[in-house]
């Protein structure tokens, strides 16, 4: 056969990514294999990790996963079609045990929320560590199973099993059941709740009780009738230089801003942001009632695998109507703001937060939808006739509780509408309601009131042409980059510097994820915060990245994310045009009253894309950018003029 | 050292001869098991399991439920007894008590007779399925000889584990116990141990064993096991020869193995 012909064939089906036999040495930190699961036929296959040069380019996590997806996903794939794929990747520092934050797995797929951008869910906890212990760096899920199924990987052996006993169950119960079913206490479970099964567009992947990977991975799992992936094993990643890794990991640890139990008794991230969303983002004030009962609750920190930042925590409610409820949370606290936004306060908010996580609905999606509906009720656009007798009143815990179940099961008119999303809710209500929605490209931002904050707002609206941002202009730029960066004022009243700050932080946050690290444990604002992470990565793999190469790897990952969108119709103009009006309204009250970044749009968005090497309006990468990042193979999607 | 031990067990020195102690504060512990994984990481043990003591899991956090899901947690690992019965019963002197604290099994010397497993009042020694040697926590003697603290201790994210010179740590333990209205476990047990716990509730609530104050506590090695080791091929001919030779040159060391009824020396 002519060599040329063969080559073409290989490129077309991407098998040139995965060598049949490795020719280059596998760097440290990797297990060396990816499991490919075809749910249509039930067949499974081990793929070798790419050769060293490709691995060095994409490393792991989101970049490697997205690259695989870009190469394998047909352009006409539908999010819920069996042709959609979920590619899940860890990174080399996942599971070494010697660094903080070595816990990450990132899943990518075509997003059912937007239908045209990259969906990305990233999870911490323990699951990713045990996936590697089972012998795999990642998983590619293809096709769709005929009936509820779960994937069980134990010590390098994978099998598909019947999931009917767990179908319909919440995430916590599913985890317990499947762990019992495989009979291994140490096994770790990533699963979907009823929301995923019923294709609620924003359904999450849930793992290790406290962890949720948002942004619709759960819905794609559901469309494939894949209830869970259970992993267990005893292997550990080989390390290039263990002693150096231990030393670098300890340095990294010193940069952490350790969280405390006391923080878990506050209104969470809203306190840091100086604003809580209330009544569908119409007030930002935080009152005593927000945290009523929190002081009496039993709170236990429940850290991720070998990470000392102490984000996740458990709570047992000690007062209120749901006293005795146990909740499992991570640090983000968007689930708290989710219910503050609906007028719920104190322990009731924690109760509902546990419910929504267990059902597996991305909390912001629900909150932004219900928020509009409640506002419509308040303003007389809805009445009991239209709501099936449910009183859409702020703070009505019973009604919200009921709506949660309805949404997760797409039950009735409202359940179905809420499962679709806030934009659909607003359109169905009509009148002025579409002006009250908070959304970005039809997805929803992690539910906090980001509006008073420059960097975070840019991050949320651009998100590199996707829905899930990484990074976010910080007012504390990394000291490790001081030697070469000029920051500009980073002042609330001055747009200068913010776009660059976002572009840069996106790059190092991306890098952190690619190597298998959790960007919550990535403390750029402290000296040595970036260097200790890069050194940990080098000691693990045996590569020798400097800070510029690390940033470039992050940049490449962000670029793959936008190329995926470009291929499917995303343009940069969507970033500021396809945003819910409420999200761009001036802050209604409080410390930051009147502030909005809207007055600097679209220039901020344009500037951000220019700085990232994309065309400001189309969002396509320039040829120079592709060359710099070694992505010439995607030149077909480049901006040519 | 020899005065204290009357030449009853093998002793040695790793660093400066100053005794050290690990402190476990049950009031601070959140049950995260980072200490358990840290021990595995340092000793390159397989990732799982974490719920039982085994030759590849030298420490457990009890009860055996998922991380964080119990209101009370207790460390379960070698207590590094000042008068270690495991060392006293070993027929081949494979277990050494170091002046700095560690009680360490030398797997190259161990013949797998299992006496120590039955002798340990805390039941924290296991037998390696592959090598048939006894295995347990070393108090990170390898790190201690470099003046570094045990790996589990440095891993604890909430400071529930501490390590230092015995006098200082004992004083700390007592102060802390007073502060929280609790008590110190390990100061008297088995004649004193070099791992101390600060507890608040009753021992039983933590699932911790009651161990009397007797030094070299009475062992539970069964007669059939002893006979089996004496009269069958178990433990190898070389092992038997070595045991016999040591019995001749150190006859006093037979006292604890074969005279469990003896009183404290
Ligand atoms: S606790 Fe058991 S194994 Fe540890 S020193 Fe004491 S007797 Fe020996
Ligand atoms: S198994 Fe026997 S030989 Fe080995 S350390 Fe224990 S008592 Fe000594
Ligand atoms: S002292 Fe060392 S060997 Fe013992 S449990 Fe801790 S880490 Fe493991
Ligand atoms: S690491 Fe510390 S807090 Fe965690 S289980 Fe061990 S002793 Fe307890």
mmCIF file of C-alpha atoms and ligand atoms in Angstrom, chain B residues 86 89-95 105 109-117 125 132-134, ligand 2:
data_model
loop_
_atom_site.group_PDB
_atom_site.id
_atom_site.type_symbol
_atom_site.label_atom_id
_atom_site.label_comp_id
_atom_site.label_asym_id
_atom_site.label_seq_id
_atom_site.Cartn_x
_atom_site.Cartn_y
_atom_site.Cartn_z
ATOM 1 C CA UNK B 86 7.229 -7.682 70.159
ATOM 2 C CA UNK B 89 9.528 -12.435 72.068
ATOM 3 C CA UNK B 90 11.395 -12.445 68.759
ATOM 4 C CA UNK B 91 13.526 -15.594 68.702
ATOM 5 C CA UNK B 92 15.938 -14.189 66.126
ATOM 6 C CA UNK B 93 16.252 -10.668 67.536
ATOM 7 C CA UNK B 94 14.866 -9.119 64.406
ATOM 8 C CA UNK B 95 13.211 -6.283 66.320
ATOM 9 C CA UNK B 105 11.571 -4.958 62.461
ATOM 10 C CA UNK B 109 16.471 -11.063 59.882
ATOM 11 C CA UNK B 110 12.805 -11.944 60.468
ATOM 12 C CA UNK B 111 11.967 -15.621 59.922
ATOM 13 C CA UNK B 112 8.208 -15.151 59.954
ATOM 14 C CA UNK B 113 7.468 -17.068 63.168
ATOM 15 C CA UNK B 114 4.567 -14.689 63.970
ATOM 16 C CA UNK B 115 5.355 -14.499 67.679
ATOM 17 C CA UNK B 116 5.489 -10.738 67.593
ATOM 18 C CA UNK B 117 2.094 -10.594 65.920
ATOM 19 C CA UNK B 125 1.898 -6.149 63.281
ATOM 20 C CA UNK B 132 6.061 -13.989 55.036
ATOM 21 C CA UNK B 133 7.917 -11.456 57.124
ATOM 22 C CA UNK B 134 6.467 -9.378 59.915
HETATM 23 S S1 LIG C 2 7.734 -12.765 62.856
HETATM 24 FE FE1 LIG C 2 9.034 -13.797 64.339
HETATM 25 S S2 LIG C 2 11.066 -13.505 63.519
HETATM 26 FE FE2 LIG C 2 9.792 -12.037 62.496
HETATM 27 S S3 LIG C 2 9.976 -10.187 63.707
HETATM 28 FE FE3 LIG C 2 8.188 -11.290 64.436
HETATM 29 S S4 LIG C 2 8.905 -12.491 66.116
HETATM 30 FE FE4 LIG C 2 10.701 -11.869 64.969
#
